[in-house]
Short mmCIF file of C-alpha atoms in Angstrom, two decimals:
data_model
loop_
_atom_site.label_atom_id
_atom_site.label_comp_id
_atom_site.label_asym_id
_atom_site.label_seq_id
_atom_site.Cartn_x
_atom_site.Cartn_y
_atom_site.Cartn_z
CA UNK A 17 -30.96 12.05 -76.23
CA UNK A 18 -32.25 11.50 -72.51
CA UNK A 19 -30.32 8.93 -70.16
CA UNK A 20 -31.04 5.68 -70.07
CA UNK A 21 -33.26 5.06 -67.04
CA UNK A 22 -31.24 3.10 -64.57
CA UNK A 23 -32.76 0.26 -63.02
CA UNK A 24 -34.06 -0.81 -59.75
CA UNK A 25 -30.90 -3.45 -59.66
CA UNK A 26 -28.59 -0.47 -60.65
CA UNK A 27 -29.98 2.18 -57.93
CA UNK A 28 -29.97 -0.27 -55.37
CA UNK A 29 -26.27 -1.57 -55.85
CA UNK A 30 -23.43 -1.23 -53.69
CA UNK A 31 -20.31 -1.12 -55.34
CA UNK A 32 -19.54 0.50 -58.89
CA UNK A 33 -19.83 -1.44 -61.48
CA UNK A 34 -16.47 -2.29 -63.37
CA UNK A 35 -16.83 -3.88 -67.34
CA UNK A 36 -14.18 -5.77 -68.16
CA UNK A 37 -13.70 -8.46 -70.83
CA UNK A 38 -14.99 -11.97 -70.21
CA UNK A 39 -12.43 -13.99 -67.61
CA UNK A 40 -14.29 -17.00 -66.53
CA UNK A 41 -13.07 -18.15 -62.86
CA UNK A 42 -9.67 -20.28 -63.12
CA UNK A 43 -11.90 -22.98 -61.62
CA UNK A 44 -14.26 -23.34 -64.33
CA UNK A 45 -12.55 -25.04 -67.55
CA UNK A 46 -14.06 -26.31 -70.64
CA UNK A 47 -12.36 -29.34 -71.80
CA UNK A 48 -12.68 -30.40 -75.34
CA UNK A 49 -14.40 -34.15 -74.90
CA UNK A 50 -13.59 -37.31 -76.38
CA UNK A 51 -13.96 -38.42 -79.79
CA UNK A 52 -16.70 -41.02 -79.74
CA UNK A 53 -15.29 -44.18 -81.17
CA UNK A 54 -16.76 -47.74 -80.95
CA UNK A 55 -18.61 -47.12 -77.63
CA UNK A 56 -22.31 -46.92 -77.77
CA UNK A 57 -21.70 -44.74 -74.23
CA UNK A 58 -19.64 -42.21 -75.29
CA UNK A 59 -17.65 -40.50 -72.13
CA UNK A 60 -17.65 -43.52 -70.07
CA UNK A 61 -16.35 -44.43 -66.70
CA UNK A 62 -15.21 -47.15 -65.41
CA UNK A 63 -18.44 -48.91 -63.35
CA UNK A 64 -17.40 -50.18 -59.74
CA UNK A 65 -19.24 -53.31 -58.97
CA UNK A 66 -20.80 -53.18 -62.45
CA UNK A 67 -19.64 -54.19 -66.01
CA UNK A 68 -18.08 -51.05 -67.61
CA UNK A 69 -20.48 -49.48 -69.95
CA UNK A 70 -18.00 -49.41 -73.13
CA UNK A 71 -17.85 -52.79 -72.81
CA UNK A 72 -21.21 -53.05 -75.27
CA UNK A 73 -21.12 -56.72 -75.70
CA UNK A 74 -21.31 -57.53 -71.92
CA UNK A 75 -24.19 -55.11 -71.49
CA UNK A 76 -25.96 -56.82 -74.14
CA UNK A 77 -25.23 -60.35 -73.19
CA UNK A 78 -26.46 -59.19 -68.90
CA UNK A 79 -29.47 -57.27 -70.54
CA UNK A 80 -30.71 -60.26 -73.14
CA UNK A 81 -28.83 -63.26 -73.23
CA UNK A 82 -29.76 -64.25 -69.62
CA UNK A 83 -33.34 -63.60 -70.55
CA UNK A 84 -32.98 -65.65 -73.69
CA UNK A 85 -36.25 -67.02 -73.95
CA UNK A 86 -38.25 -63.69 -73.33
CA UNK A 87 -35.77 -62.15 -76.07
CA UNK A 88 -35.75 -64.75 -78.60
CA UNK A 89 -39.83 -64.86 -78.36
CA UNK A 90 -39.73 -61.40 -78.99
CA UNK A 91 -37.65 -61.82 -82.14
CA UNK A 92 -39.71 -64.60 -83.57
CA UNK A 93 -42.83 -62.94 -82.98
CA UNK A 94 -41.15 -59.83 -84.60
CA UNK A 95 -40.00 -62.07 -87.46
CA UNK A 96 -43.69 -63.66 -87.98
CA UNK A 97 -45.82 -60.12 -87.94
CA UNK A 98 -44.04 -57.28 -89.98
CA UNK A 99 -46.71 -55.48 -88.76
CA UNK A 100 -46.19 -55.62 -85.43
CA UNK A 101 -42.32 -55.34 -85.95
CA UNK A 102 -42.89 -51.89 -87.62
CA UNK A 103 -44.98 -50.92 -84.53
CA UNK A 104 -42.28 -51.32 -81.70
CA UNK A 105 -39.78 -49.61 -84.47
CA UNK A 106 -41.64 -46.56 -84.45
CA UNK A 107 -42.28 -46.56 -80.61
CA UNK A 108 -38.44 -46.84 -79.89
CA UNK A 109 -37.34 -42.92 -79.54
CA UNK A 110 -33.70 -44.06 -79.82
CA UNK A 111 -33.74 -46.46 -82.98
CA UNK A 112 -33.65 -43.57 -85.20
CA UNK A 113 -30.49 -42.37 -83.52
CA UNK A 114 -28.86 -45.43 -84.54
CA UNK A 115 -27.01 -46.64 -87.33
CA UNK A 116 -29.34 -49.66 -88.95
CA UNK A 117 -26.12 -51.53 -89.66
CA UNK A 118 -24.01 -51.84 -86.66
CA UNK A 119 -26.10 -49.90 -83.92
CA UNK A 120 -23.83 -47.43 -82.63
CA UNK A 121 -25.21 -44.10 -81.94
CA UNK A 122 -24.82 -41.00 -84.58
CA UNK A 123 -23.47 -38.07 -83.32
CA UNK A 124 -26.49 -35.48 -82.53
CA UNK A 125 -26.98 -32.15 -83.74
CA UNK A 126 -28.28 -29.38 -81.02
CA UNK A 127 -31.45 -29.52 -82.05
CA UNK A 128 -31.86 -33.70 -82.76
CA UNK A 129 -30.23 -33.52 -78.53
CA UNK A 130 -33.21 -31.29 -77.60
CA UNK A 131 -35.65 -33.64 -79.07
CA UNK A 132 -34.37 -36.40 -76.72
CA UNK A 133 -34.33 -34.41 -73.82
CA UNK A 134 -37.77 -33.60 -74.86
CA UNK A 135 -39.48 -37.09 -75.04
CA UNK A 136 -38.07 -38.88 -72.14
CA UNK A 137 -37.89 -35.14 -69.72
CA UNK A 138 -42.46 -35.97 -70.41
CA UNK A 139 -43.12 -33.33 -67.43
CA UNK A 140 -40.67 -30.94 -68.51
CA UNK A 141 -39.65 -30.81 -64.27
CA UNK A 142 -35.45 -30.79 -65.98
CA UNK A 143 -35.09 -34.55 -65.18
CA UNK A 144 -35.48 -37.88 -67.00
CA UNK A 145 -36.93 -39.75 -63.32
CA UNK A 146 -38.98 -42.67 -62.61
CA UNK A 147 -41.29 -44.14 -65.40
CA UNK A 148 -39.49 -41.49 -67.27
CA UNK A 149 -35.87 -43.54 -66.78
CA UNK A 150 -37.23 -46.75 -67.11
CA UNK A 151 -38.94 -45.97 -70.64
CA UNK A 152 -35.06 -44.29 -71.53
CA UNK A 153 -33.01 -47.45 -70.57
CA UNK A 154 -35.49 -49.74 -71.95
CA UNK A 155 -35.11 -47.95 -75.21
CA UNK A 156 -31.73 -47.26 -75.16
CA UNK A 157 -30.64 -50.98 -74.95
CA UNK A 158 -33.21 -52.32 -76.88
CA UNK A 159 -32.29 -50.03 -79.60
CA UNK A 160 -28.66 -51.20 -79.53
CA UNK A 161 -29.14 -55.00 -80.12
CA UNK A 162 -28.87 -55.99 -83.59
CA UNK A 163 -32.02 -58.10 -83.44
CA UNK A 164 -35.20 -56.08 -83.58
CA UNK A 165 -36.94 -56.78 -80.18
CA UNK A 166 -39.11 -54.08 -78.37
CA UNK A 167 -38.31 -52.22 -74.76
CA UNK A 168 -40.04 -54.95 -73.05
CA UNK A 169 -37.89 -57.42 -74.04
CA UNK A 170 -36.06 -55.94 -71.29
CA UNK A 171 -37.03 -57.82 -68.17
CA UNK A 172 -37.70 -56.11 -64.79
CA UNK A 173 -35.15 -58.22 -63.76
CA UNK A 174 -32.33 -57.02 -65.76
CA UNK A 175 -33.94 -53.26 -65.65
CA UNK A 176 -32.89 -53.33 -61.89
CA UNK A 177 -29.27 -54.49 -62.72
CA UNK A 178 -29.35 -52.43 -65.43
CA UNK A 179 -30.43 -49.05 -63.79
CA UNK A 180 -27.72 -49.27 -60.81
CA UNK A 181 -24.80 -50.02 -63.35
CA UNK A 182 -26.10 -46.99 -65.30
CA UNK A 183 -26.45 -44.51 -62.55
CA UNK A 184 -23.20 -45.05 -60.90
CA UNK A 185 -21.85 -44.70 -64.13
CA UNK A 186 -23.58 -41.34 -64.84
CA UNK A 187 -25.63 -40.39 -61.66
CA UNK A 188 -22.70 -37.66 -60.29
CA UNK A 189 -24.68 -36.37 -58.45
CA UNK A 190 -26.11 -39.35 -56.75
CA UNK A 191 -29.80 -37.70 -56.85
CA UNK A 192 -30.77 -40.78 -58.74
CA UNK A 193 -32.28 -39.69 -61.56
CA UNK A 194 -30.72 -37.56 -64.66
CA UNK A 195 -30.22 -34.60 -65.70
CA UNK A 196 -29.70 -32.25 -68.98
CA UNK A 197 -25.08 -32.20 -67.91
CA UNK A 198 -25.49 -36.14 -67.08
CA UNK A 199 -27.53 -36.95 -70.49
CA UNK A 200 -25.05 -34.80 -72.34
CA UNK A 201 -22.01 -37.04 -70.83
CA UNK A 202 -24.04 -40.23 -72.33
CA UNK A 203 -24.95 -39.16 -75.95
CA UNK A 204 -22.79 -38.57 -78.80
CA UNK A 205 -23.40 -34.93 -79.84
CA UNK A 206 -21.47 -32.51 -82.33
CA UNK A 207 -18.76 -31.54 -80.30
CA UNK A 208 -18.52 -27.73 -79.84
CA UNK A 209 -22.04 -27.49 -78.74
CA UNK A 210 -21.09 -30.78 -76.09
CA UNK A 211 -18.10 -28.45 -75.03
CA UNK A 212 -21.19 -26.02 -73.33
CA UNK A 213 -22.36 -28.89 -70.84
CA UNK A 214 -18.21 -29.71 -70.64
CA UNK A 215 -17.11 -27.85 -67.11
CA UNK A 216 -14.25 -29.76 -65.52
CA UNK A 217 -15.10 -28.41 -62.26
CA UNK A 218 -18.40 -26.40 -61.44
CA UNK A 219 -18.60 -22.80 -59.55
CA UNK A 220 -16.38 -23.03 -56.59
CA UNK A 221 -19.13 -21.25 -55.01
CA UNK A 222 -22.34 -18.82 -55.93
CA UNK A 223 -19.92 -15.51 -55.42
CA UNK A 224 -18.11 -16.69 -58.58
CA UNK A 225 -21.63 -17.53 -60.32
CA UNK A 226 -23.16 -13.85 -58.92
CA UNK A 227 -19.74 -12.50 -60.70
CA UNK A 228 -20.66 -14.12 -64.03
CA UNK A 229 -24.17 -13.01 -63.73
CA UNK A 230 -23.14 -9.48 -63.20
CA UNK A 231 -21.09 -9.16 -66.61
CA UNK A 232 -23.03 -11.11 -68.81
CA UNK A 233 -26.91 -9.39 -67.18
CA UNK A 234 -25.73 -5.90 -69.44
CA UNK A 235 -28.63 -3.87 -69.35
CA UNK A 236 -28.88 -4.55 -65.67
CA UNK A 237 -32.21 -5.59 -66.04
CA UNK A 238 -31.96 -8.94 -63.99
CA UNK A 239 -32.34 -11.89 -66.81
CA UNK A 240 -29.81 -13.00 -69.00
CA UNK A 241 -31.55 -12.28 -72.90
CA UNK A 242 -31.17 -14.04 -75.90
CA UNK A 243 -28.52 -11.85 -77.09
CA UNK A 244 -26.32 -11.75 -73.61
CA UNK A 245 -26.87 -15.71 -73.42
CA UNK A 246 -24.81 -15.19 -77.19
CA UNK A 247 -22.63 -13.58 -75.99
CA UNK A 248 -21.95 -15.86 -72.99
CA UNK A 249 -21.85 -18.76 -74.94
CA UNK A 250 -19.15 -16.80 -77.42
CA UNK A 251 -16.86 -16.56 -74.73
CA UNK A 252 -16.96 -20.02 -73.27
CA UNK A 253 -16.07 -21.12 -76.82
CA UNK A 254 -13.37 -18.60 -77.33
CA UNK A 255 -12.19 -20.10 -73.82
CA UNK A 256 -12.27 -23.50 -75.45
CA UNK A 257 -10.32 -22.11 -78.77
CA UNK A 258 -13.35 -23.59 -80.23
CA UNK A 259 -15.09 -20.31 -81.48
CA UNK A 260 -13.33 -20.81 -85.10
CA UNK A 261 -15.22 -23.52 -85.53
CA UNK A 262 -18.92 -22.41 -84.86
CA UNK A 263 -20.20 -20.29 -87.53
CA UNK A 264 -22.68 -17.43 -86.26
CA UNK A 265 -26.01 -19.07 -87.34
CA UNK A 266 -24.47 -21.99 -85.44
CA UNK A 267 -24.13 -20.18 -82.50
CA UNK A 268 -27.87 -18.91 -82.87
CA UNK A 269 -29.01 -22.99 -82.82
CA UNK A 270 -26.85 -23.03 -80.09
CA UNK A 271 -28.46 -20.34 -77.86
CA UNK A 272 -31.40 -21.08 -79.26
CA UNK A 273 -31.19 -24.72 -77.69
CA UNK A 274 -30.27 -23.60 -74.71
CA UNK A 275 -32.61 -21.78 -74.00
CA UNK A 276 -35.71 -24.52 -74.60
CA UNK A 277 -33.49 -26.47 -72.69
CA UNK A 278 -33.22 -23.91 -69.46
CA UNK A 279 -35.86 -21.29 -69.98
CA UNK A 280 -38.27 -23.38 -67.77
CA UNK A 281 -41.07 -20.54 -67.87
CA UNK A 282 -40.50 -20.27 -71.52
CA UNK A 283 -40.80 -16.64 -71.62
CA UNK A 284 -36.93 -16.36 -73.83
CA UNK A 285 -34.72 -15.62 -71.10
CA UNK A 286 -33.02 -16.82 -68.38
CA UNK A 287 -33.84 -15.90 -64.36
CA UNK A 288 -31.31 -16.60 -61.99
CA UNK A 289 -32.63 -20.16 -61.27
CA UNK A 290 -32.47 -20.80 -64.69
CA UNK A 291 -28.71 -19.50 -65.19
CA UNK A 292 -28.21 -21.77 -61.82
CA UNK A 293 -28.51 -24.82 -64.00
CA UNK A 294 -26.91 -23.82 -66.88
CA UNK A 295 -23.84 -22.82 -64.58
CA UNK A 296 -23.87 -24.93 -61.60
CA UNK A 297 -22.01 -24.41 -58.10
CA UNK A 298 -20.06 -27.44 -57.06
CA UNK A 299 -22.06 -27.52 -53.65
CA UNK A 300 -24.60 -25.30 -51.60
CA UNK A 301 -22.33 -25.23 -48.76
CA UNK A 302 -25.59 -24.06 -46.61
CA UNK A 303 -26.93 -28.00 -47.18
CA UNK A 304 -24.29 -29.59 -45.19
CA UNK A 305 -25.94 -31.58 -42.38
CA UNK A 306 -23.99 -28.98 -39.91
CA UNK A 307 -26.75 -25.86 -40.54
CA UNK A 308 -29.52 -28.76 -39.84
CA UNK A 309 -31.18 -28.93 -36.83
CA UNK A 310 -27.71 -27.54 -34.61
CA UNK A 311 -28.49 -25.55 -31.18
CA UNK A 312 -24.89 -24.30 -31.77
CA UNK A 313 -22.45 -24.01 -34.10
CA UNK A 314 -18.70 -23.69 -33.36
CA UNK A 315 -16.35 -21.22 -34.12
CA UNK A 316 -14.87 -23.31 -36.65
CA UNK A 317 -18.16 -24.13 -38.66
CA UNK A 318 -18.68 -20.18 -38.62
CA UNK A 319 -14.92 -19.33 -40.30
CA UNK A 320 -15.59 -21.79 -42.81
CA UNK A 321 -18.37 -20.34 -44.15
CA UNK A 322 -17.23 -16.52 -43.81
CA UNK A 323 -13.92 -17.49 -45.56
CA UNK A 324 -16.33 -19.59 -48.48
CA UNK A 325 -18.21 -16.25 -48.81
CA UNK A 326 -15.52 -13.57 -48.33
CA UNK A 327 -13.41 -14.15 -51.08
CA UNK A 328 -11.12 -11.31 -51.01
CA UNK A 329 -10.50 -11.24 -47.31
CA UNK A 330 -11.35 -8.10 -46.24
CA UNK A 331 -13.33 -9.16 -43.30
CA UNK A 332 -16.62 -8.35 -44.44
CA UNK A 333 -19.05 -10.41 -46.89
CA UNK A 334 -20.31 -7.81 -49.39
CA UNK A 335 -21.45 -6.76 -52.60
CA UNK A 336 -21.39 -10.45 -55.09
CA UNK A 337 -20.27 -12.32 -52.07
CA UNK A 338 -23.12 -11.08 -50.06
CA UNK A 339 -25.63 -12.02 -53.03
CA UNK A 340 -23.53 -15.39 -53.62
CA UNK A 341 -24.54 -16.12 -50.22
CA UNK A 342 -28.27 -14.94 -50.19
CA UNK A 343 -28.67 -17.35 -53.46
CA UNK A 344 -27.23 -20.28 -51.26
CA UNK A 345 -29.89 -19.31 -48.88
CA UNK A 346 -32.73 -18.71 -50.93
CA UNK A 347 -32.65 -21.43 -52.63
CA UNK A 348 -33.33 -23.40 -49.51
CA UNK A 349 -36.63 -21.82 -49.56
CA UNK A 350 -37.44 -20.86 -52.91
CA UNK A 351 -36.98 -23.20 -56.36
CA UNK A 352 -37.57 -20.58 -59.28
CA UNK A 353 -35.95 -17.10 -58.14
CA UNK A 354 -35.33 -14.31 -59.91
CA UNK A 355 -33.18 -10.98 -59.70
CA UNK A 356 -36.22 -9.41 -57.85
CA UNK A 357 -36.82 -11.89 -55.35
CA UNK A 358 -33.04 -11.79 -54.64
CA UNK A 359 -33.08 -7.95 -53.76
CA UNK A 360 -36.13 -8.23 -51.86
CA UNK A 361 -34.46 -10.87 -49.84
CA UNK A 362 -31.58 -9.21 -49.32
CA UNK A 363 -33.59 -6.58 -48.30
CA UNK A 364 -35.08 -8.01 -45.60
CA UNK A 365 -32.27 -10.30 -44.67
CA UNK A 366 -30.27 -6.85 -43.67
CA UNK A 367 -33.25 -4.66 -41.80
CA UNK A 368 -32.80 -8.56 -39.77
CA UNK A 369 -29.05 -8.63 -38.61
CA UNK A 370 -27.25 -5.18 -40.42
CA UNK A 371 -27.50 -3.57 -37.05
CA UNK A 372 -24.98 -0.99 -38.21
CA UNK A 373 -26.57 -0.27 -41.70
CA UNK A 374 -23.45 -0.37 -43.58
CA UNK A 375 -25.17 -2.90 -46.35
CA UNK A 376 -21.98 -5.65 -45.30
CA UNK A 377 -22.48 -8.67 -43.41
CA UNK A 378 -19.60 -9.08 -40.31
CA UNK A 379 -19.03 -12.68 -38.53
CA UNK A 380 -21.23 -11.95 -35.55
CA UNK A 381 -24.20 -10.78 -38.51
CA UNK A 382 -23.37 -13.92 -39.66
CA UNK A 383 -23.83 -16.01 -37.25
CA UNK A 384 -26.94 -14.82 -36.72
CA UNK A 385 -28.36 -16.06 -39.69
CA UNK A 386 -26.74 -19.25 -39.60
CA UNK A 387 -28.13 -19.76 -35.97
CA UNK A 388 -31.57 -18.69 -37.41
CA UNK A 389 -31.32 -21.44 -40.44
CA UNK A 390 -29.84 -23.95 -37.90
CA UNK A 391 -33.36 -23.25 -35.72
CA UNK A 392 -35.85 -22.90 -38.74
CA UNK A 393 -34.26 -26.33 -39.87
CA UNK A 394 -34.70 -27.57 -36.49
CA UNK A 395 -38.44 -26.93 -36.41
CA UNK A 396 -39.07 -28.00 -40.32
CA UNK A 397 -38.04 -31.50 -38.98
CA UNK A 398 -39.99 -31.91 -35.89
CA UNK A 399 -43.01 -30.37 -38.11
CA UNK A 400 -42.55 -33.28 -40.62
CA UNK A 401 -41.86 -35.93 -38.30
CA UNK A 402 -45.05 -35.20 -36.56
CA UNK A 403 -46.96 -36.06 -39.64
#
């Protein structure tokens, strides 16, 4: 039998390759969530500023009872035409998530979850945003009250008040719309497959995530399959001691799921940008407002990033820390990456600053590039401030 071919990724790597069984970073833990009780918000907060979100009656009293007359016409003209009753039924996504007796929300299957990620994500961009949230909250109330009154019995009024309790309740990100994790905290969903949106803390930083990639991307061909995205989420369940409870054809549904949910090019497998959002990095430290527009940075600014990048001290970022930190960077130029475009970056990132073509990046390299973001920053602002 002839040897496998090796691939670009594996002729072009620095380092051996070491298997070794699945040891997720200490930072990332899967908790096992709450049991979802009385709350029609399941894995609530407390709401600074706002009425807590468990607290159902109080959201229902701000979101109706102060528009009583708008809500009580709605009910009487509900009451009066059956027809017309049977109409806003069938346009309210949520109501059939919902017991018909006392309102709470059932607990969602994998597949019933992708469906409402589906219908309120309408331009499949991986957020529920604008019109988008709007139509989601006016729903999601609506379909809680016991009386049957449509979405617009909502006011505009209360939508505001409503939308700014809601997203500092479940915004974390502040970004102000939501996302696949966030809609996962809100929705009652069987709980093993909740447990794979259930990370305590995310990725300390992309070198952990670039680790991850690199045990679970096999057959070195740079896209996480079907099969390794199994095998992934296998482990994370085994982390969880929750794999005795998912029987194999569950765990199919499961990767099956996640992969409508994250494939965004649909074409059954997961890029690196896709993998990104399935296993997110707390914070692209190359954002901070320090790389923006600054003439020069100080020593200090420098050593924190070498020591966020150079994780086992050896005075040199290389190997996953060197492609944890080319991730950070290209994704401040590139949305949808891939293995390839990684490698040709880092390609042309070292024929830039590696001045003594050793394939590492040292402090002064280092600065370099930071000083060359810090510019290209710079000029990206004048640029749009000109228009």
């Amino acid at each position: 039998m002839e040897p496998r071919k090796r691939s670009r990724r594996e002729q072009n790597s620095r380092g051996d390759r070491q298997q070794h069984s699945f040891s997720p970073p200490r930072r990332v833990q899967v908790s096992t969530p709450t049991h979802h009780h009385k709350s029609l918000l399941s894995h609530s907060r407390s709401i600074p500023r706002c009425p807590p979100f468990d607290n159902t009656k109080k959201i229902y009293k701000m979101s109706f009872s102060s528009d009583a007359s708008s809500a009580s016409a709605a009910v009487d003209a509900a009451a009066a035409a059956q027809k017309k009753l049977n109409l806003e039924k069938a346009t309210n996504f949520m109501k059939q998530y919902r017991d018909p007796h006392s309102r709470e929300l059932k607990k969602l299957s994998a597949n019933q979850f992708m469906d409402v990620w589906s219908h309120y994500d309408k331009d499949g961009n991986g957020y529920i945003e604008g019109t988008e949230l709007d139509g989601f909250l006016r729903e999601f109330v609506s379909s809680a009250n016991t009386a049957d009154v449509s979405p617009e019995a909502v006011s505009d009024a209360m939508l505001v008040e409503l939308k700014q309790c809601f997203m500092e309740a479940y915004d974390d990100n502040q970004d102000g719309k939501i996302d696949i994790r966030e809609l996962a905290q809100l929705l009652p969903m069987e709980e093993n497959f909740l447990l794979l949106f259930r990370f305590d803390n995310p990725l300390d930083s992309s070198v952990e995530f670039m680790k991850i990639w690199r045990e679970y991307d096999t057959d070195g061909s740079g896209y996480i399959e079907a099969d390794e995205l199994k095998n992934f989420l296998r482990d994370l369940l085994k982390e969880a001691k929750k794999i005795n409870d998912v029987s194999e054809d569950k765990l199919i549904e499961y990767t099956d799921t996640m992969l409508q949910v994250f494939d965004s090019n649909k074409d059954g497998k997961l890029q690196l940008s896709e993998m990104a959002k399935l296993l997110p990095v707390k914070e692209n430290f190359l954002c901070r407002q320090v790389f923006k527009g600054a003439t020069k940075l100080t020593k200090d600014d420098i050593e924190r990033v070498f020591s966020l990048y150079d994780r086992d001290n050896n005075g040199t970022i290389e190997n996953e820390e060197l492609r944890g930190f080319l991730k950070d960077l290209l994704e401040l130029v590139k949305k949808d990456y891939d293995a390839d475009d990684l490698q040709d970056f880092e390609e042309t990132i070292l024929r830039g600053v590696d001045y003594n073509d050793d394939g590492k990046i040292n402090r002064k390299e280092l600065t370099m590039i930071l000083l060359a973001l810090a510019k290209h920053n710079q000029e990206d602002d004048s640029a749009a401030k000109k228009e």
